[in-house]
mmCIF file with all atom_site columns, C-alpha atoms in Angstrom:
data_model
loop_
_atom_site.group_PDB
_atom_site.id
_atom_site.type_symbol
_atom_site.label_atom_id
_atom_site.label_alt_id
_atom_site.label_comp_id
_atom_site.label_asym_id
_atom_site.label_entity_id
_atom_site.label_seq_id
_atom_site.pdbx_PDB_ins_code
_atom_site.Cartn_x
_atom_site.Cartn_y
_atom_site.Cartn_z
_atom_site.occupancy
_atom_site.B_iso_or_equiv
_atom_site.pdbx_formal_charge
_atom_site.auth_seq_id
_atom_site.auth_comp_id
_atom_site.auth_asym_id
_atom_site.auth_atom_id
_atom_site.pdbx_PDB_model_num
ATOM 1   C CA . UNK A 1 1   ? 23.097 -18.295 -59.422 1.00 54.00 ? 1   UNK A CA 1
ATOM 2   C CA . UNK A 1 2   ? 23.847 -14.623 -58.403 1.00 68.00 ? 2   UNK A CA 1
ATOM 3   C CA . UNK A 1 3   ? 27.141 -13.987 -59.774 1.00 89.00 ? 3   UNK A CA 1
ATOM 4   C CA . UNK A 1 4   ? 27.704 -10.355 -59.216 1.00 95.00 ? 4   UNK A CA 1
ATOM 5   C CA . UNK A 1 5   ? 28.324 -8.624  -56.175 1.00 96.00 ? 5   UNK A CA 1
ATOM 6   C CA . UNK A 1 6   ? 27.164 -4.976  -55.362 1.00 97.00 ? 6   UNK A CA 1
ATOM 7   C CA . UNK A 1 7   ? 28.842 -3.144  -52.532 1.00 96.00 ? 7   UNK A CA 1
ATOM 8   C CA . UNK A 1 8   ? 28.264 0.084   -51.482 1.00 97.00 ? 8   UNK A CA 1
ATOM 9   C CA . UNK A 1 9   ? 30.178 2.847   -49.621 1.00 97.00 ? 9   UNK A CA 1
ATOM 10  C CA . UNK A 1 10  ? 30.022 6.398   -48.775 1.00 98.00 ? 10  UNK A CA 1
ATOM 11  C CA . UNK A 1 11  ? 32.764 8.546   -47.852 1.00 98.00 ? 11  UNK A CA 1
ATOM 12  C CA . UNK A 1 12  ? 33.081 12.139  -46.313 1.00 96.00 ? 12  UNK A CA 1
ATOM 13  C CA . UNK A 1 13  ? 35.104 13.495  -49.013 1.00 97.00 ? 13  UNK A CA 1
ATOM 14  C CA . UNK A 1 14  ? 34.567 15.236  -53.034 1.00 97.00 ? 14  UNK A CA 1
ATOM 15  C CA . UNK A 1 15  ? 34.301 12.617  -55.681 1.00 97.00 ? 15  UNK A CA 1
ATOM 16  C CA . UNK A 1 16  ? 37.481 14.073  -57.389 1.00 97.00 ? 16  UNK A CA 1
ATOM 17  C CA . UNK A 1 17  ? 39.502 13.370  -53.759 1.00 97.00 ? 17  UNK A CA 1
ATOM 18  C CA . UNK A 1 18  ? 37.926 9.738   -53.529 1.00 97.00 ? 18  UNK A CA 1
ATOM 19  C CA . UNK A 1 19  ? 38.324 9.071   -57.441 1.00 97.00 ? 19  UNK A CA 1
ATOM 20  C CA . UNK A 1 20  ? 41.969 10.037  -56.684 1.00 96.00 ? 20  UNK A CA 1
ATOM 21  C CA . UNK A 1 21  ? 42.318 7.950   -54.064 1.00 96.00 ? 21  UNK A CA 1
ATOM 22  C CA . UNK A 1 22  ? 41.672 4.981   -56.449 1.00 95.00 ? 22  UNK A CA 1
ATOM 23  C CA . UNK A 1 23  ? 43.559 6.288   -59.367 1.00 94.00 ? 23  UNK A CA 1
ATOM 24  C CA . UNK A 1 24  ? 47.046 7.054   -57.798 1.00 92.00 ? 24  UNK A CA 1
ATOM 25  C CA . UNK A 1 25  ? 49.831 5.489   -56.636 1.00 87.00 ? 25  UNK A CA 1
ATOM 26  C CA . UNK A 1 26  ? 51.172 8.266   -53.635 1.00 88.00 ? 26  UNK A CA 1
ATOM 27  C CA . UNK A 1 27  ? 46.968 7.689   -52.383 1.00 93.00 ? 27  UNK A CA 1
ATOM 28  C CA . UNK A 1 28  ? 46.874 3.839   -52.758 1.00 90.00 ? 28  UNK A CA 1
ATOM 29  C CA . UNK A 1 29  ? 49.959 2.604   -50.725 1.00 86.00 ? 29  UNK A CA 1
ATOM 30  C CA . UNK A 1 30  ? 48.687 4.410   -47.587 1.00 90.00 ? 30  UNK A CA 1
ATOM 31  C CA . UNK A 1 31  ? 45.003 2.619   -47.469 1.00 92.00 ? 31  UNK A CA 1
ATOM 32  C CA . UNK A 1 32  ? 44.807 -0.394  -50.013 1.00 89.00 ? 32  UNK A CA 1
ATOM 33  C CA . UNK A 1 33  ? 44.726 -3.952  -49.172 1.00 81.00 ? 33  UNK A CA 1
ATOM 34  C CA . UNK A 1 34  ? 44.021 -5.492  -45.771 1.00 79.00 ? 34  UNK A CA 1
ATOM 35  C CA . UNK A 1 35  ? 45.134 -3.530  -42.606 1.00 79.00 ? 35  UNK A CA 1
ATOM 36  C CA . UNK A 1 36  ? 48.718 -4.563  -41.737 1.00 82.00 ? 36  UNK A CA 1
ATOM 37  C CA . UNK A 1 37  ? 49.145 -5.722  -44.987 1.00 85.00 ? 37  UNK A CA 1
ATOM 38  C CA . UNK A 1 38  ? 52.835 -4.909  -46.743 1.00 88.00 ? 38  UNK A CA 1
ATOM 39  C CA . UNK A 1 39  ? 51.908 -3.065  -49.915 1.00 88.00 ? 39  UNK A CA 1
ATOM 40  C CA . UNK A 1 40  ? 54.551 -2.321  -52.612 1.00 91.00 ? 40  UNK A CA 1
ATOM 41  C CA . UNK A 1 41  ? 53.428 -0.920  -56.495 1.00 92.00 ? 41  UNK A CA 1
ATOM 42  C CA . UNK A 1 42  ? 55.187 -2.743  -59.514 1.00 94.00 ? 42  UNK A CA 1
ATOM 43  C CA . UNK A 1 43  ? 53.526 -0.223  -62.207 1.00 95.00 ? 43  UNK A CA 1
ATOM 44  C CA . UNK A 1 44  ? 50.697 2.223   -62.004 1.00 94.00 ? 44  UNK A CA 1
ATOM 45  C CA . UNK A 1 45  ? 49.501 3.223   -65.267 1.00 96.00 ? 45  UNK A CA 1
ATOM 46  C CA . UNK A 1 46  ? 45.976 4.615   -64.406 1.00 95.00 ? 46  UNK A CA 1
ATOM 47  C CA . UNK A 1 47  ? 44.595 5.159   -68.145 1.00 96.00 ? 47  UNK A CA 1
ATOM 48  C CA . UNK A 1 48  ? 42.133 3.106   -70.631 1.00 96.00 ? 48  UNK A CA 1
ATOM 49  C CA . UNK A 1 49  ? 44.420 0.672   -71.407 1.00 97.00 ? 49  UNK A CA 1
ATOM 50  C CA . UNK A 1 50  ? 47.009 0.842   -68.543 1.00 97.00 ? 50  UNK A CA 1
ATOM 51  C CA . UNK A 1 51  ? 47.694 -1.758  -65.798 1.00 97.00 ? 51  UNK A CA 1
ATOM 52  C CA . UNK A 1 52  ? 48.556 -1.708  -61.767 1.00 96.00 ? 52  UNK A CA 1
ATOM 53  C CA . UNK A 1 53  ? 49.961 -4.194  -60.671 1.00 96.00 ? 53  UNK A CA 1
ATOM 54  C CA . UNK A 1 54  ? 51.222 -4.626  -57.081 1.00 95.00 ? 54  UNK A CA 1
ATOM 55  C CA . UNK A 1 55  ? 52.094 -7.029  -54.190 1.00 95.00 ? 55  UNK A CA 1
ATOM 56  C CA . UNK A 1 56  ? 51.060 -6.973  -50.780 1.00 92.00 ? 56  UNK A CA 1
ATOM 57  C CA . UNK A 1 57  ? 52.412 -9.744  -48.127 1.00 90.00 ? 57  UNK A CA 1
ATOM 58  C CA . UNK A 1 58  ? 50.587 -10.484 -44.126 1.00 87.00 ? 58  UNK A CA 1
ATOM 59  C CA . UNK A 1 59  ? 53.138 -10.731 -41.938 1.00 85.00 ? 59  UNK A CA 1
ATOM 60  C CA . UNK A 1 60  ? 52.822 -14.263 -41.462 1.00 87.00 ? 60  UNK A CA 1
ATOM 61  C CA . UNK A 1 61  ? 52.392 -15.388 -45.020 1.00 86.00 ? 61  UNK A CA 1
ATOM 62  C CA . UNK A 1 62  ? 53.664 -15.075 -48.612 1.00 90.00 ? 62  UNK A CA 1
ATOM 63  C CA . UNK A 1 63  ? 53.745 -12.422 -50.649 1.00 93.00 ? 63  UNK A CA 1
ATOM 64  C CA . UNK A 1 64  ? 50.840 -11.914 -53.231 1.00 94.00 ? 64  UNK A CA 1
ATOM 65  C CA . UNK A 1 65  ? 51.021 -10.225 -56.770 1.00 97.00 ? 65  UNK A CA 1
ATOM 66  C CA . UNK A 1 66  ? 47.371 -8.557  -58.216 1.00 96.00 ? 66  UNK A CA 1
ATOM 67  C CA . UNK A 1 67  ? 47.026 -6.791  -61.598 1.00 98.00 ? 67  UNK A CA 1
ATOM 68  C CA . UNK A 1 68  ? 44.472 -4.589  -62.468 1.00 97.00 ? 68  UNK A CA 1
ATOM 69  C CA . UNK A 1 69  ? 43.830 -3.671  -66.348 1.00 98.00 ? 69  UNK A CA 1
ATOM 70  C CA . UNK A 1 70  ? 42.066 -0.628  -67.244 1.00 98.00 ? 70  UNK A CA 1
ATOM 71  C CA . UNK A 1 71  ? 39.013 -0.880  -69.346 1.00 98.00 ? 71  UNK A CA 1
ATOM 72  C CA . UNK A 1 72  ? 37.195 2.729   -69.099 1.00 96.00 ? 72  UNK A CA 1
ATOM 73  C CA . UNK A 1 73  ? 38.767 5.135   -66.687 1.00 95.00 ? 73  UNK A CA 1
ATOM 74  C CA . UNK A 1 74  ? 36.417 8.044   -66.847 1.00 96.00 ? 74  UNK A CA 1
ATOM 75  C CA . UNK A 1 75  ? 37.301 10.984  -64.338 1.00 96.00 ? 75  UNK A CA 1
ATOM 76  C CA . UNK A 1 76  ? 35.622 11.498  -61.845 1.00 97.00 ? 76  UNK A CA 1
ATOM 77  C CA . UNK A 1 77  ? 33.011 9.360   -62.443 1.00 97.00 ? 77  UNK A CA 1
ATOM 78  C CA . UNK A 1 78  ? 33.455 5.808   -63.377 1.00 98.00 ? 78  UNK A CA 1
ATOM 79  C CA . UNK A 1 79  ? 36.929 3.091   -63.465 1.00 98.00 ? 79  UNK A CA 1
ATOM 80  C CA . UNK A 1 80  ? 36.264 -0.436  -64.965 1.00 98.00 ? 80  UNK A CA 1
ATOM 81  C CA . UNK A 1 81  ? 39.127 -2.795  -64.543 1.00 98.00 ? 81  UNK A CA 1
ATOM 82  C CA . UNK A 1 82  ? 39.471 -6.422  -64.801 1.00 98.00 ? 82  UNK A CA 1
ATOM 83  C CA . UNK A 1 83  ? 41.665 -7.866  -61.975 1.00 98.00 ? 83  UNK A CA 1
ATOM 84  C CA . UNK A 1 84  ? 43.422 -11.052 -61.380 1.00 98.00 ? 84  UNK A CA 1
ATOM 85  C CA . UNK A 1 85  ? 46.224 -12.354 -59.406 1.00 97.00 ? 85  UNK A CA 1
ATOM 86  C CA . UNK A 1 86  ? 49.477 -12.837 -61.094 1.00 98.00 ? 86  UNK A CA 1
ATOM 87  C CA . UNK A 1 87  ? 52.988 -13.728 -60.546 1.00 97.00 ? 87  UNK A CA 1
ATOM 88  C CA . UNK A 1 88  ? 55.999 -10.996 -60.392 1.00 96.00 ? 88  UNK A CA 1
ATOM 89  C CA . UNK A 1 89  ? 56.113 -10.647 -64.433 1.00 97.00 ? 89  UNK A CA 1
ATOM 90  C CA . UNK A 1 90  ? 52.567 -10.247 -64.345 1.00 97.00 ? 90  UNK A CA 1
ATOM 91  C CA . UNK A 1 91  ? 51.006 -13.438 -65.625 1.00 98.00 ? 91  UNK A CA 1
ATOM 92  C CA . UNK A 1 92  ? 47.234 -14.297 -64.911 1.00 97.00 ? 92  UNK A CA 1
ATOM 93  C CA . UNK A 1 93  ? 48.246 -16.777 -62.112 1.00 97.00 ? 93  UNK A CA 1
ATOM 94  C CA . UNK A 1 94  ? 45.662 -19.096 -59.832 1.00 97.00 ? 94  UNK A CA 1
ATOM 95  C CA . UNK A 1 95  ? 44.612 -17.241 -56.706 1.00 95.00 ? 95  UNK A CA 1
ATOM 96  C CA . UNK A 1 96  ? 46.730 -18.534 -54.022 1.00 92.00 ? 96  UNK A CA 1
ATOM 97  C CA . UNK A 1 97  ? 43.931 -19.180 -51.365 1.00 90.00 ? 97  UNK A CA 1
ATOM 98  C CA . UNK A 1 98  ? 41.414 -21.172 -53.696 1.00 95.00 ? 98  UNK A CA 1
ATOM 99  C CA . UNK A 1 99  ? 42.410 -23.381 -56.622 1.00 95.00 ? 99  UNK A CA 1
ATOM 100 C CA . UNK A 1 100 ? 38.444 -22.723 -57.809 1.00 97.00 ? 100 UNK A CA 1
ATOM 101 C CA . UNK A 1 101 ? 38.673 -19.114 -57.798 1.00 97.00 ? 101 UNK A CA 1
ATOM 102 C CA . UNK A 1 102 ? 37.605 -17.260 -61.080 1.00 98.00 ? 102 UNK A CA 1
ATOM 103 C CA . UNK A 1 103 ? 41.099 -16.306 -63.047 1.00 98.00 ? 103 UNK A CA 1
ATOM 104 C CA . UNK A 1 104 ? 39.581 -12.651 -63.832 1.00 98.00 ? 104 UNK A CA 1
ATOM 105 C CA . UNK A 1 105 ? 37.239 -10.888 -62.271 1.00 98.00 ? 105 UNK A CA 1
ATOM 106 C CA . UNK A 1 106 ? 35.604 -7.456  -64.308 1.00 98.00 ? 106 UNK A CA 1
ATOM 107 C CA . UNK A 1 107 ? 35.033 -4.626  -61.362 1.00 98.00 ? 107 UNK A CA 1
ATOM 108 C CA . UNK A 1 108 ? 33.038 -1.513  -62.723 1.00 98.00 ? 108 UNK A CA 1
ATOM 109 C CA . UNK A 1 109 ? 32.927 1.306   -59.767 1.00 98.00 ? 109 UNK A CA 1
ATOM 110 C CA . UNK A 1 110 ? 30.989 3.988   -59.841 1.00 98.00 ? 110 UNK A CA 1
ATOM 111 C CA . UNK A 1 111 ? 31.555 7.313   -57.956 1.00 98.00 ? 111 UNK A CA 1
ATOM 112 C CA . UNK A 1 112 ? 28.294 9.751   -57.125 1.00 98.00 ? 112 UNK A CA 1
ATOM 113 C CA . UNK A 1 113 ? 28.770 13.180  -55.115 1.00 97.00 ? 113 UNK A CA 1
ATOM 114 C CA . UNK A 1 114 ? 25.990 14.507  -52.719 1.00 97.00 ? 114 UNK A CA 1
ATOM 115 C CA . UNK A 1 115 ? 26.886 17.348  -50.251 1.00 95.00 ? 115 UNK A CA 1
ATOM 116 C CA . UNK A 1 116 ? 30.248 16.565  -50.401 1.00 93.00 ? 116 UNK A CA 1
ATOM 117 C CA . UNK A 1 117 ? 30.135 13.166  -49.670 1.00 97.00 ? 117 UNK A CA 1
ATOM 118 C CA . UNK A 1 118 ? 30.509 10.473  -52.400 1.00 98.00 ? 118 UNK A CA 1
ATOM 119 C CA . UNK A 1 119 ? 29.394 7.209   -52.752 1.00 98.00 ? 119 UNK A CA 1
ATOM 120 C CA . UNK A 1 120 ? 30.812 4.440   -54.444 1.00 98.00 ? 120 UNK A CA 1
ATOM 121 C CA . UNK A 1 121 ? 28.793 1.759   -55.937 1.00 98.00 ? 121 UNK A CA 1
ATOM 122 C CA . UNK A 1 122 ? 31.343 -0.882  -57.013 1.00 98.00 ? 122 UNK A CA 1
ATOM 123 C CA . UNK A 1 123 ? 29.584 -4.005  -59.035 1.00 98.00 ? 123 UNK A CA 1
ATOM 124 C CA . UNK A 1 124 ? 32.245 -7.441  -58.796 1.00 97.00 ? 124 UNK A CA 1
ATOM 125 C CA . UNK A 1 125 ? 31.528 -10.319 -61.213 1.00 97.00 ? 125 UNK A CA 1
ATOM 126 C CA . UNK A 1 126 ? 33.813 -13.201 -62.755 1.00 98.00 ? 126 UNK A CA 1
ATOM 127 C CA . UNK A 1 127 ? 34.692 -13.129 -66.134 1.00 97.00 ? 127 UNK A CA 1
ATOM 128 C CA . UNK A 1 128 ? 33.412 -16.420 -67.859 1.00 96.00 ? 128 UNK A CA 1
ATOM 129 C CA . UNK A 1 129 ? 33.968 -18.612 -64.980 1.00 97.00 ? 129 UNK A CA 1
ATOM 130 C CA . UNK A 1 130 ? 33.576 -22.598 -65.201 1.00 97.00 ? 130 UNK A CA 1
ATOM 131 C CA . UNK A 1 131 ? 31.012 -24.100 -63.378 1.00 96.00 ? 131 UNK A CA 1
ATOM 132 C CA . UNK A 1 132 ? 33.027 -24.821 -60.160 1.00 97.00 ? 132 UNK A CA 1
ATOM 133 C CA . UNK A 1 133 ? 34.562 -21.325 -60.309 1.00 97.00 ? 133 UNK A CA 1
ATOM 134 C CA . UNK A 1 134 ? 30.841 -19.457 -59.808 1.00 96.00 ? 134 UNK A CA 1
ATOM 135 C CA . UNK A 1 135 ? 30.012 -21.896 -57.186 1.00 96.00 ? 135 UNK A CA 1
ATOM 136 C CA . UNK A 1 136 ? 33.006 -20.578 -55.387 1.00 96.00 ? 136 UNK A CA 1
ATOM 137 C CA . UNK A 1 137 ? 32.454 -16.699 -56.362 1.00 97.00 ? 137 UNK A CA 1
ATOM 138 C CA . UNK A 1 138 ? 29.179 -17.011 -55.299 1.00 95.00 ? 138 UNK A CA 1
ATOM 139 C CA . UNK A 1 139 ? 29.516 -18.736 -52.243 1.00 95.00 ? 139 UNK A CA 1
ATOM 140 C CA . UNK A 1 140 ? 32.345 -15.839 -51.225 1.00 95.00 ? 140 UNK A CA 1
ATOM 141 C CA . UNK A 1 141 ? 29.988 -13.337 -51.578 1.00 94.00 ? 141 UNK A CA 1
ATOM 142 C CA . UNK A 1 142 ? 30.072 -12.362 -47.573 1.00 94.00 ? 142 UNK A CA 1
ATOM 143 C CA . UNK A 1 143 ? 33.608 -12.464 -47.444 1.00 92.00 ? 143 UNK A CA 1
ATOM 144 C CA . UNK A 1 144 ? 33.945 -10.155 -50.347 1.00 93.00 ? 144 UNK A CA 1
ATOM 145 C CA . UNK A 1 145 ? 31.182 -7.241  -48.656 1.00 94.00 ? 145 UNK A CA 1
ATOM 146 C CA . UNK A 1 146 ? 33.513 -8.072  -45.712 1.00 92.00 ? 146 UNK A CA 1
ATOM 147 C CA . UNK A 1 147 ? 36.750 -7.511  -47.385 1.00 90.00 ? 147 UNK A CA 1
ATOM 148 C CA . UNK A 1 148 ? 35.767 -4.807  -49.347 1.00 92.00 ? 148 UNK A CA 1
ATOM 149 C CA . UNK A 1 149 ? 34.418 -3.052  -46.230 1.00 91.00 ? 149 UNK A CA 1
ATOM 150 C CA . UNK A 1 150 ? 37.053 -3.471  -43.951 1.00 90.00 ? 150 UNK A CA 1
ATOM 151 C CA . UNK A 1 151 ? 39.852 -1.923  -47.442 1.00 91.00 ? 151 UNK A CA 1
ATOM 152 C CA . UNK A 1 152 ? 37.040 1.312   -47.552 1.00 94.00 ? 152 UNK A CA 1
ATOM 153 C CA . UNK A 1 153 ? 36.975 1.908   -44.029 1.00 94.00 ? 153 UNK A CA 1
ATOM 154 C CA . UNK A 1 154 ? 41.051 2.164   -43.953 1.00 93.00 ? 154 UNK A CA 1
ATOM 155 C CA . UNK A 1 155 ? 40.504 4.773   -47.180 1.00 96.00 ? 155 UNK A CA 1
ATOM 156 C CA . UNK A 1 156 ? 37.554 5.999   -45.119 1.00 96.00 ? 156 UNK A CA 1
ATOM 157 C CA . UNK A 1 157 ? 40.791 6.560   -42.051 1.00 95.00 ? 157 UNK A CA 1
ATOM 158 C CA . UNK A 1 158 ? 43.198 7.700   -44.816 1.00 96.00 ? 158 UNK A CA 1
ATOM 159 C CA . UNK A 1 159 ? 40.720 10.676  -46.223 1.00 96.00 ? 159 UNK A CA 1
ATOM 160 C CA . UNK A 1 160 ? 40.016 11.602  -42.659 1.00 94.00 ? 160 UNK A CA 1
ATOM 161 C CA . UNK A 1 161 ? 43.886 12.905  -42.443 1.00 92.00 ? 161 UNK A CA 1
ATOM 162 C CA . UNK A 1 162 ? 43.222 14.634  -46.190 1.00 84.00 ? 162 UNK A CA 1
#
């Protein structure tokens, strides 16, 4: 069973623009989350140790709370966060589109400059997951390239402007 995901990305900007562009508030609320999306930041505390945590809402559906806890945040150069979706206070909370969804997922991104253009290698995978949970991580693979894809190329829109 292939439990982690690699996805790929490269962007037209410096690392230290793009690493920003992950590691700040005023950067994420203009390109994070699905296109459309209502995005609104509960804490940012971008440091080993630190959390974001945020909620973003479709128009047609309920809103949705995500937090992020910092592992290694190592500028320019490397973030490693654990992520989960979690009520208003923060609690670890089951995702509200799949009861089997892993509860935490452990997201190391890395962030390589070439010509100034940097590409991010971002590497997904649950943490500890029961059986039922990686059959449903794995099988979301796709959707997660897709997802993942369509959140770069808004940042990819956003650093265009920069």
């Amino acid at each position: 069973m292939a439990l982690q995901v690699e996805i790929t990305h490269t962007f037209h900007a410096s690392r230290e623009l793009v690493f920003q562009a992950f590691t700040t508030a005023e950067h994420l609320q203009n390109w994070w989350g699905p296109k459309g999306w209502a995005f609104e930041v509960s804490e940012a505390d971008f440091r080993s140790g630190g959390v974001f945590h945020y909620s973003q809402k479709p128009d047609d559906g309920d809103v949705m709370w995500v937090k992020f806890e910092y592992g290694e945040i190592d500028p320019p150069e490397k973030i490693v966060y654990t992520s989960y979706f979690s009520d208003e206070a923060g609690n670890v909370v089951r995702a509200p589109f799949d009861a089997n969804w892993p509860m935490r997922i452990l997201n190391t991104m890395t962030f390589a400059e070439d010509e100034g253009q940097t590409t991010i290698t971002l590497i997904t995978a649950p943490v500890s997951p029961t059986e039922e949970e990686a059959k449903t991580f794995e099988a979301s693979h796709d959707i997660m390239r897709e997802g993942f894809g369509s959140t770069f190329k808004e940042l990819d829109t956003y650093l265009a402007k920069k």
